[in-house]
Amino acid sequence: RVTAGDNGLFLIVARDVFTNARLTGGELFNATFTADKTDPWYPDYVAGVPEVLEDLASLGVEVGPSYLAADIEDSGDSSYDATYVLTLAGDFRLDVFYVDPHDITNTIPVDGSPFLTTVDPADTHYPFCRMSGPGLDGSTAGEYTPLFVSAKDRFYNDRGPGSDNFTMVLTGSEPHNLEVQHGFAFTPFVHPLTGLGGISNTTYMMTVAGEYVLEIYDFRTSQHIANSPGSLTMHASETVAEKSMVIGLSGMIVRAGDMSTFIIQPRDRYGNNQTHSDDMAEGFRLIFSQLGQLPGFWFDSVNVPYTYDLKPDGEGQVLAYIVLFPIIDYSISVMYLGVNIQGSPATVSVEP
């Protein structure tokens, strides 16, 4: 067993038919390593996918050979030192042959050949590690979202299960987003899954919407992985009446027949403002209650006491346009799915 990139060594001892060690050198042996392509760690790029090979070359990765002949040095007695350096992690078949000096095309396997040699990945090379998964672009407040880190060594081998810890940090770009510390739902370190390959995973859950800087790095050296730092967006979750609020309605005094405006701010259950939606007006409704009598005002298809319209502004708010005709006070309720939002109901007075 050897680590990728390390100098490997094994010993060949020449013996006669009675298993006696030879007293002199001069024998000819060869030894070759062949990667087991059925091994689950065997990287796809060794199969020769041109696009992948080009990507690795751009990163400065030297793809490890899947076939390698060992260097064999005659020690002058019965022993022969076989040295090799393998950079591709996984299982290799080691074939060791004695070469017939009278016919070099006649090779005879030594006792026990072929052998199994396992090449372990080298230490993590953080510039070659990458993060991926649904959580890379962002999520919705209150949802648990997966994020994956693929750990690689300097030869782009998968590091293997349970091999690394990563520190993950999310920093809000606005002061209120510092509350994110109350929304985390994972430990400071990303612990690898049990299984093959070098994939580590975590889930994160935050309750404060906004833009964040995402950093993943080695907790000992603070060395970042390849695509760190990155950015992600945390969106508000579904609108709820209990947190939504009306702005500019309380104490409003309007002129009869003129159009007046106030703002509805939809919010999710964590109090995050909605920031974008073309259908934000759906679910909101205004209820008008007349406070007092309507002297000299009659009702028909033309004469109505009020009109209103709700239009989203494209940035997460809803603009409410109202026109009141009778000179009388109104109680206006702003409701979402049949429930009053914050600041509702409110009294509005009408002047001539």
GROMACS .gro file of C-alpha atoms in nm:
model
  352
    1ARG     CA    1   0.000   0.000   0.000
    2VAL     CA    2   0.134   0.341  -0.093
    3THR     CA    3   0.024   0.707  -0.105
    4ALA     CA    4  -0.014   0.881  -0.441
    5GLY     CA    5   0.304   1.067  -0.531
    6ASP     CA    6   0.523   0.886  -0.275
    7ASN     CA    7   0.818   0.669  -0.369
    8GLY     CA    8   0.716   0.303  -0.357
    9LEU     CA    9   0.955   0.015  -0.307
   10PHE     CA   10   0.933  -0.362  -0.305
   11LEU     CA   11   1.199  -0.633  -0.310
   12ILE     CA   12   1.239  -0.921  -0.552
   13VAL     CA   13   1.452  -1.215  -0.433
   14ALA     CA   14   1.587  -1.456  -0.696
   15ARG     CA   15   1.570  -1.820  -0.587
   16ASP     CA   16   1.645  -2.156  -0.744
   17VAL     CA   17   1.405  -2.445  -0.783
   18PHE     CA   18   1.476  -2.549  -0.423
   19THR     CA   19   1.389  -2.195  -0.298
   20ASN     CA   20   1.753  -2.120  -0.220
   21ALA     CA   21   1.845  -1.755  -0.266
   22ARG     CA   22   2.084  -1.696  -0.552
   23LEU     CA   23   2.427  -1.572  -0.450
   24THR     CA   24   2.482  -1.349  -0.752
   25GLY     CA   25   2.285  -1.103  -0.955
   26GLY     CA   26   2.234  -1.079  -1.327
   27GLU     CA   27   1.879  -1.210  -1.350
   28LEU     CA   28   1.621  -1.019  -1.546
   29PHE     CA   29   1.282  -0.925  -1.402
   30ASN     CA   30   1.007  -0.684  -1.501
   31ALA     CA   31   0.718  -0.549  -1.298
   32THR     CA   32   0.415  -0.356  -1.420
   33PHE     CA   33   0.123  -0.184  -1.249
   34THR     CA   34  -0.217  -0.177  -1.421
   35ALA     CA   35  -0.510   0.018  -1.277
   36ASP     CA   36  -0.826  -0.173  -1.196
   37LYS     CA   37  -1.078   0.016  -1.408
   38THR     CA   38  -1.367  -0.145  -1.223
   39ASP     CA   39  -1.257   0.013  -0.897
   40PRO     CA   40  -1.515   0.274  -0.789
   41TRP     CA   41  -1.239   0.528  -0.722
   42TYR     CA   42  -1.106   0.499  -1.076
   43PRO     CA   43  -1.158   0.852  -1.218
   44ASP     CA   44  -1.355   0.890  -1.537
   45TYR     CA   45  -1.092   1.118  -1.683
   46VAL     CA   46  -0.843   0.830  -1.718
   47ALA     CA   47  -1.076   0.676  -1.975
   48GLY     CA   48  -0.957   0.955  -2.203
   49VAL     CA   49  -1.253   1.192  -2.221
   50PRO     CA   50  -1.092   1.480  -2.416
   51GLU     CA   51  -1.304   1.757  -2.263
   52VAL     CA   52  -1.220   1.647  -1.910
   53LEU     CA   53  -0.853   1.611  -1.991
   54GLU     CA   54  -0.850   1.967  -2.126
   55ASP     CA   55  -1.018   2.097  -1.811
   56LEU     CA   56  -0.760   1.924  -1.593
   57ALA     CA   57  -0.474   2.053  -1.803
   58SER     CA   58  -0.604   2.407  -1.756
   59LEU     CA   59  -0.585   2.353  -1.380
   60GLY     CA   60  -0.229   2.230  -1.406
   61VAL     CA   61  -0.322   1.874  -1.314
   62GLU     CA   62  -0.088   1.602  -1.430
   63VAL     CA   63  -0.310   1.301  -1.486
   64GLY     CA   64  -0.164   0.991  -1.324
   65PRO     CA   65  -0.086   0.693  -1.552
   66SER     CA   66  -0.307   0.389  -1.539
   67TYR     CA   67  -0.013   0.171  -1.648
   68LEU     CA   68   0.340   0.194  -1.513
   69ALA     CA   69   0.655  -0.017  -1.529
   70ALA     CA   70   0.867  -0.025  -1.214
   71ASP     CA   71   1.240   0.055  -1.221
   72ILE     CA   72   1.433  -0.253  -1.112
   73GLU     CA   73   1.788  -0.228  -0.982
   74ASP     CA   74   2.014  -0.531  -0.942
   75SER     CA   75   2.183  -0.527  -0.599
   76GLY     CA   76   2.450  -0.775  -0.713
   77ASP     CA   77   2.330  -1.055  -0.490
   78SER     CA   78   1.995  -1.232  -0.490
   79SER     CA   79   1.790  -0.914  -0.433
   80TYR     CA   80   1.647  -0.661  -0.673
   81ASP     CA   81   1.501  -0.327  -0.565
   82ALA     CA   82   1.184  -0.228  -0.755
   83THR     CA   83   1.090   0.140  -0.724
   84TYR     CA   84   0.789   0.325  -0.860
   85VAL     CA   85   0.576   0.638  -0.817
   86LEU     CA   86   0.203   0.611  -0.878
   87THR     CA   87  -0.016   0.922  -0.874
   88LEU     CA   88  -0.351   0.769  -0.963
   89ALA     CA   89  -0.538   0.654  -0.653
   90GLY     CA   90  -0.715   0.321  -0.650
   91ASP     CA   91  -0.633  -0.049  -0.684
   92PHE     CA   92  -0.357  -0.165  -0.918
   93ARG     CA   93  -0.268  -0.511  -1.038
   94LEU     CA   94   0.104  -0.572  -0.995
   95ASP     CA   95   0.250  -0.832  -1.232
   96VAL     CA   96   0.607  -0.944  -1.161
   97PHE     CA   97   0.779  -1.168  -1.420
   98TYR     CA   98   1.108  -1.352  -1.447
   99VAL     CA   99   1.247  -1.309  -1.799
  100ASP     CA  100   1.404  -1.617  -1.958
  101PRO     CA  101   1.759  -1.511  -2.052
  102HIS     CA  102   1.753  -1.747  -2.350
  103ASP     CA  103   1.422  -1.614  -2.483
  104ILE     CA  104   1.323  -1.269  -2.358
  105THR     CA  105   0.975  -1.315  -2.502
  106ASN     CA  106   0.923  -1.591  -2.249
  107THR     CA  107   0.817  -1.432  -1.920
  108ILE     CA  108   0.726  -1.642  -1.618
  109PRO     CA  109   0.519  -1.503  -1.328
  110VAL     CA  110   0.701  -1.514  -0.996
  111ASP     CA  111   0.538  -1.697  -0.709
  112GLY     CA  112   0.225  -1.512  -0.594
  113SER     CA  113   0.200  -1.284  -0.898
  114PRO     CA  114  -0.020  -1.096  -0.972
  115PHE     CA  115  -0.039  -0.892  -0.651
  116LEU     CA  116  -0.281  -0.622  -0.540
  117THR     CA  117  -0.140  -0.277  -0.469
  118THR     CA  118  -0.360  -0.001  -0.330
  119VAL     CA  119  -0.270   0.363  -0.389
  120ASP     CA  120  -0.424   0.598  -0.133
  121PRO     CA  121  -0.498   0.962  -0.221
  122ALA     CA  122  -0.242   1.220  -0.116
  123ASP     CA  123  -0.319   1.504   0.124
  124THR     CA  124  -0.603   1.736   0.034
  125HIS     CA  125  -0.514   2.003  -0.218
  126TYR     CA  126  -0.768   2.274  -0.145
  127PRO     CA  127  -0.734   2.465  -0.475
  128PHE     CA  128  -0.866   2.152  -0.652
  129CYS     CA  129  -1.163   2.102  -0.416
  130ARG     CA  130  -1.495   2.240  -0.530
  131MET     CA  131  -1.839   2.305  -0.385
  132SER     CA  132  -2.158   2.218  -0.567
  133GLY     CA  133  -2.521   2.131  -0.509
  134PRO     CA  134  -2.856   2.311  -0.487
  135GLY     CA  135  -2.735   2.530  -0.200
  136LEU     CA  136  -2.461   2.689  -0.407
  137ASP     CA  137  -2.694   2.944  -0.565
  138GLY     CA  138  -2.905   3.008  -0.259
  139SER     CA  139  -3.224   2.892  -0.098
  140THR     CA  140  -3.547   3.001   0.067
  141ALA     CA  141  -3.565   3.115   0.429
  142GLY     CA  142  -3.649   2.827   0.659
  143GLU     CA  143  -3.561   2.551   0.413
  144TYR     CA  144  -3.282   2.299   0.467
  145THR     CA  145  -3.066   2.309   0.157
  146PRO     CA  146  -2.781   2.066   0.071
  147LEU     CA  147  -2.432   2.176  -0.023
  148PHE     CA  148  -2.153   1.941  -0.132
  149VAL     CA  149  -1.776   1.969  -0.125
  150SER     CA  150  -1.567   1.743  -0.349
  151ALA     CA  151  -1.230   1.688  -0.179
  152LYS     CA  152  -0.932   1.625  -0.409
  153ASP     CA  153  -0.558   1.571  -0.369
  154ARG     CA  154  -0.295   1.743  -0.583
  155PHE     CA  155  -0.335   1.474  -0.849
  156TYR     CA  156  -0.713   1.532  -0.862
  157ASN     CA  157  -0.789   1.202  -0.691
  158ASP     CA  158  -1.097   1.184  -0.471
  159ARG     CA  159  -0.980   1.200  -0.112
  160GLY     CA  160  -1.211   0.927   0.011
  161PRO     CA  161  -1.469   0.910   0.289
  162GLY     CA  162  -1.407   1.066   0.628
  163SER     CA  163  -1.086   1.235   0.518
  164ASP     CA  164  -1.140   1.607   0.572
  165ASN     CA  165  -1.314   1.876   0.767
  166PHE     CA  166  -1.410   2.206   0.610
  167THR     CA  167  -1.517   2.530   0.768
  168MET     CA  168  -1.820   2.695   0.614
  169VAL     CA  169  -1.895   3.063   0.674
  170LEU     CA  170  -2.189   3.268   0.547
  171THR     CA  171  -2.162   3.645   0.586
  172GLY     CA  172  -2.450   3.884   0.515
  173SER     CA  173  -2.389   4.190   0.300
  174GLU     CA  174  -2.635   4.398   0.504
  175PRO     CA  175  -2.625   4.463   0.880
  176HIS     CA  176  -2.958   4.296   0.955
  177ASN     CA  177  -2.837   3.977   0.789
  178LEU     CA  178  -2.596   3.923   1.076
  179GLU     CA  179  -2.893   3.758   1.241
  180VAL     CA  180  -2.808   3.462   1.023
  181GLN     CA  181  -2.616   3.319   1.319
  182HIS     CA  182  -2.954   3.232   1.468
  183GLY     CA  183  -3.059   3.051   1.153
  184PHE     CA  184  -2.778   2.800   1.111
  185ALA     CA  185  -2.879   2.437   1.129
  186PHE     CA  186  -2.541   2.266   1.098
  187THR     CA  187  -2.223   2.226   1.301
  188PRO     CA  188  -1.920   2.444   1.214
  189PHE     CA  189  -1.756   2.160   1.024
  190VAL     CA  190  -1.879   1.974   0.719
  191HIS     CA  191  -1.853   1.603   0.792
  192PRO     CA  192  -1.815   1.363   0.498
  193LEU     CA  193  -2.079   1.106   0.420
  194THR     CA  194  -2.000   0.741   0.469
  195GLY     CA  195  -1.938   0.597   0.126
  196LEU     CA  196  -1.700   0.599  -0.168
  197GLY     CA  197  -1.548   0.909  -0.318
  198GLY     CA  198  -1.442   1.234  -0.163
  199ILE     CA  199  -1.779   1.404  -0.124
  200SER     CA  200  -1.854   1.595   0.194
  201ASN     CA  201  -2.197   1.736   0.255
  202THR     CA  202  -2.392   1.964   0.483
  203THR     CA  203  -2.731   2.128   0.492
  204TYR     CA  204  -2.781   2.489   0.587
  205MET     CA  205  -3.094   2.671   0.694
  206MET     CA  206  -3.120   3.045   0.743
  207THR     CA  207  -3.412   3.263   0.842
  208VAL     CA  208  -3.287   3.602   0.722
  209ALA     CA  209  -3.323   3.678   0.353
  210GLY     CA  210  -3.059   3.870   0.160
  211GLU     CA  211  -2.727   3.839  -0.022
  212TYR     CA  212  -2.450   3.635   0.138
  213VAL     CA  213  -2.084   3.562   0.081
  214LEU     CA  214  -2.015   3.187   0.108
  215GLU     CA  215  -1.668   3.072   0.211
  216ILE     CA  216  -1.540   2.716   0.251
  217TYR     CA  217  -1.184   2.656   0.360
  218ASP     CA  218  -0.944   2.440   0.558
  219PHE     CA  219  -1.007   2.521   0.923
  220ARG     CA  220  -0.636   2.479   1.007
  221THR     CA  221  -0.474   2.688   0.735
  222SER     CA  222  -0.770   2.901   0.617
  223GLN     CA  223  -0.688   2.796   0.259
  224HIS     CA  224  -0.997   2.830   0.040
  225ILE     CA  225  -1.130   2.569  -0.201
  226ALA     CA  226  -1.142   2.641  -0.574
  227ASN     CA  227  -1.470   2.834  -0.604
  228SER     CA  228  -1.460   3.002  -0.264
  229PRO     CA  229  -1.556   3.270  -0.181
  230GLY     CA  230  -1.882   3.269  -0.371
  231SER     CA  231  -2.216   3.441  -0.334
  232LEU     CA  232  -2.569   3.317  -0.281
  233THR     CA  233  -2.912   3.467  -0.236
  234MET     CA  234  -3.151   3.376   0.043
  235HIS     CA  235  -3.508   3.445  -0.070
  236ALA     CA  236  -3.804   3.514   0.153
  237SER     CA  237  -4.042   3.224   0.204
  238GLU     CA  238  -4.418   3.233   0.145
  239THR     CA  239  -4.609   3.545   0.244
  240VAL     CA  240  -4.810   3.531   0.569
  241ALA     CA  241  -5.065   3.783   0.698
  242GLU     CA  242  -4.925   3.787   1.053
  243LYS     CA  243  -4.594   3.943   0.942
  244SER     CA  244  -4.707   4.150   0.643
  245MET     CA  245  -4.778   4.514   0.709
  246VAL     CA  246  -4.954   4.818   0.566
  247ILE     CA  247  -4.762   5.146   0.534
  248GLY     CA  248  -4.919   5.493   0.516
  249LEU     CA  249  -5.281   5.396   0.576
  250SER     CA  250  -5.332   5.481   0.944
  251GLY     CA  251  -5.453   5.841   0.990
  252MET     CA  252  -5.480   5.901   0.616
  253ILE     CA  253  -5.698   6.197   0.510
  254VAL     CA  254  -5.805   6.198   0.146
  255ARG     CA  255  -6.000   6.435  -0.081
  256ALA     CA  256  -6.330   6.303  -0.212
  257GLY     CA  257  -6.295   6.166  -0.565
  258ASP     CA  258  -5.913   6.192  -0.574
  259MET     CA  259  -5.690   5.889  -0.606
  260SER     CA  260  -5.479   5.815  -0.298
  261THR     CA  261  -5.209   5.555  -0.245
  262PHE     CA  262  -5.065   5.349   0.037
  263ILE     CA  263  -4.824   5.057   0.045
  264ILE     CA  264  -4.869   4.692   0.136
  265GLN     CA  265  -4.545   4.518   0.235
  266PRO     CA  266  -4.575   4.140   0.204
  267ARG     CA  267  -4.350   3.949   0.446
  268ASP     CA  268  -4.278   3.588   0.521
  269ARG     CA  269  -4.311   3.415   0.858
  270TYR     CA  270  -3.962   3.533   0.959
  271GLY     CA  271  -4.041   3.897   0.886
  272ASN     CA  272  -3.840   3.909   0.561
  273ASN     CA  273  -3.971   4.155   0.305
  274GLN     CA  274  -4.064   4.004  -0.027
  275THR     CA  275  -3.832   4.152  -0.288
  276HIS     CA  276  -3.967   4.037  -0.622
  277SER     CA  277  -4.284   3.889  -0.767
  278ASP     CA  278  -4.525   3.987  -1.039
  279ASP     CA  279  -4.821   3.821  -0.868
  280MET     CA  280  -4.768   3.970  -0.522
  281ALA     CA  281  -5.116   4.126  -0.522
  282GLU     CA  282  -5.278   3.783  -0.529
  283GLY     CA  283  -5.429   3.698  -0.195
  284PHE     CA  284  -5.461   4.060  -0.077
  285ARG     CA  285  -5.799   4.225  -0.048
  286LEU     CA  286  -5.934   4.554   0.086
  287ILE     CA  287  -6.253   4.562   0.295
  288PHE     CA  288  -6.426   4.900   0.338
  289SER     CA  289  -6.657   4.966   0.633
  290GLN     CA  290  -6.848   5.300   0.641
  291LEU     CA  291  -6.839   5.482   0.972
  292GLY     CA  292  -7.159   5.692   0.984
  293GLN     CA  293  -7.439   5.792   0.743
  294LEU     CA  294  -7.415   5.903   0.382
  295PRO     CA  295  -7.633   6.218   0.355
  296GLY     CA  296  -7.730   6.316   0.002
  297PHE     CA  297  -7.550   6.018  -0.156
  298TRP     CA  298  -7.735   5.760  -0.360
  299PHE     CA  299  -7.618   5.431  -0.504
  300ASP     CA  300  -7.661   5.299  -0.856
  301SER     CA  301  -7.439   5.151  -1.129
  302VAL     CA  302  -7.248   5.481  -1.152
  303ASN     CA  303  -7.252   5.618  -0.801
  304VAL     CA  304  -7.045   5.386  -0.576
  305PRO     CA  305  -6.884   5.483  -0.243
  306TYR     CA  306  -6.530   5.370  -0.335
  307THR     CA  307  -6.303   5.200  -0.588
  308TYR     CA  308  -5.961   5.037  -0.538
  309ASP     CA  309  -5.688   4.861  -0.730
  310LEU     CA  310  -5.383   4.663  -0.615
  311LYS     CA  311  -5.070   4.652  -0.828
  312PRO     CA  312  -4.730   4.495  -0.749
  313ASP     CA  313  -4.440   4.735  -0.798
  314GLY     CA  314  -4.204   4.460  -0.920
  315GLU     CA  315  -3.980   4.495  -0.617
  316GLY     CA  316  -4.185   4.304  -0.363
  317GLN     CA  317  -4.436   4.567  -0.251
  318VAL     CA  318  -4.799   4.611  -0.349
  319LEU     CA  319  -4.932   4.961  -0.425
  320ALA     CA  320  -5.291   5.015  -0.319
  321TYR     CA  321  -5.484   5.283  -0.513
  322ILE     CA  322  -5.813   5.398  -0.356
  323VAL     CA  323  -6.076   5.656  -0.452
  324LEU     CA  324  -6.340   5.747  -0.189
  325PHE     CA  325  -6.645   5.953  -0.283
  326PRO     CA  326  -6.873   6.019   0.020
  327ILE     CA  327  -6.743   6.265   0.276
  328ILE     CA  328  -6.739   6.020   0.561
  329ASP     CA  329  -6.489   5.819   0.764
  330TYR     CA  330  -6.403   5.467   0.655
  331SER     CA  331  -6.250   5.171   0.831
  332ILE     CA  332  -6.029   4.994   0.576
  333SER     CA  333  -5.910   4.641   0.641
  334VAL     CA  334  -5.615   4.505   0.443
  335MET     CA  335  -5.639   4.128   0.443
  336TYR     CA  336  -5.424   3.846   0.312
  337LEU     CA  337  -5.610   3.522   0.255
  338GLY     CA  338  -5.884   3.648   0.483
  339VAL     CA  339  -5.660   3.757   0.773
  340ASN     CA  340  -5.580   4.117   0.872
  341ILE     CA  341  -5.215   4.215   0.825
  342GLN     CA  342  -5.022   4.440   1.065
  343GLY     CA  343  -5.163   4.796   1.078
  344SER     CA  344  -5.507   4.681   0.967
  345PRO     CA  345  -5.782   4.789   1.005
  346ALA     CA  346  -5.719   5.164   0.995
  347THR     CA  347  -5.949   5.471   0.981
  348VAL     CA  348  -5.939   5.698   0.676
  349SER     CA  349  -6.119   6.035   0.664
  350VAL     CA  350  -6.263   6.195   0.351
  351GLU     CA  351  -6.266   6.571   0.301
  352PRO     CA  352  -6.450   6.776   0.037
   0.00000   0.00000   0.00000
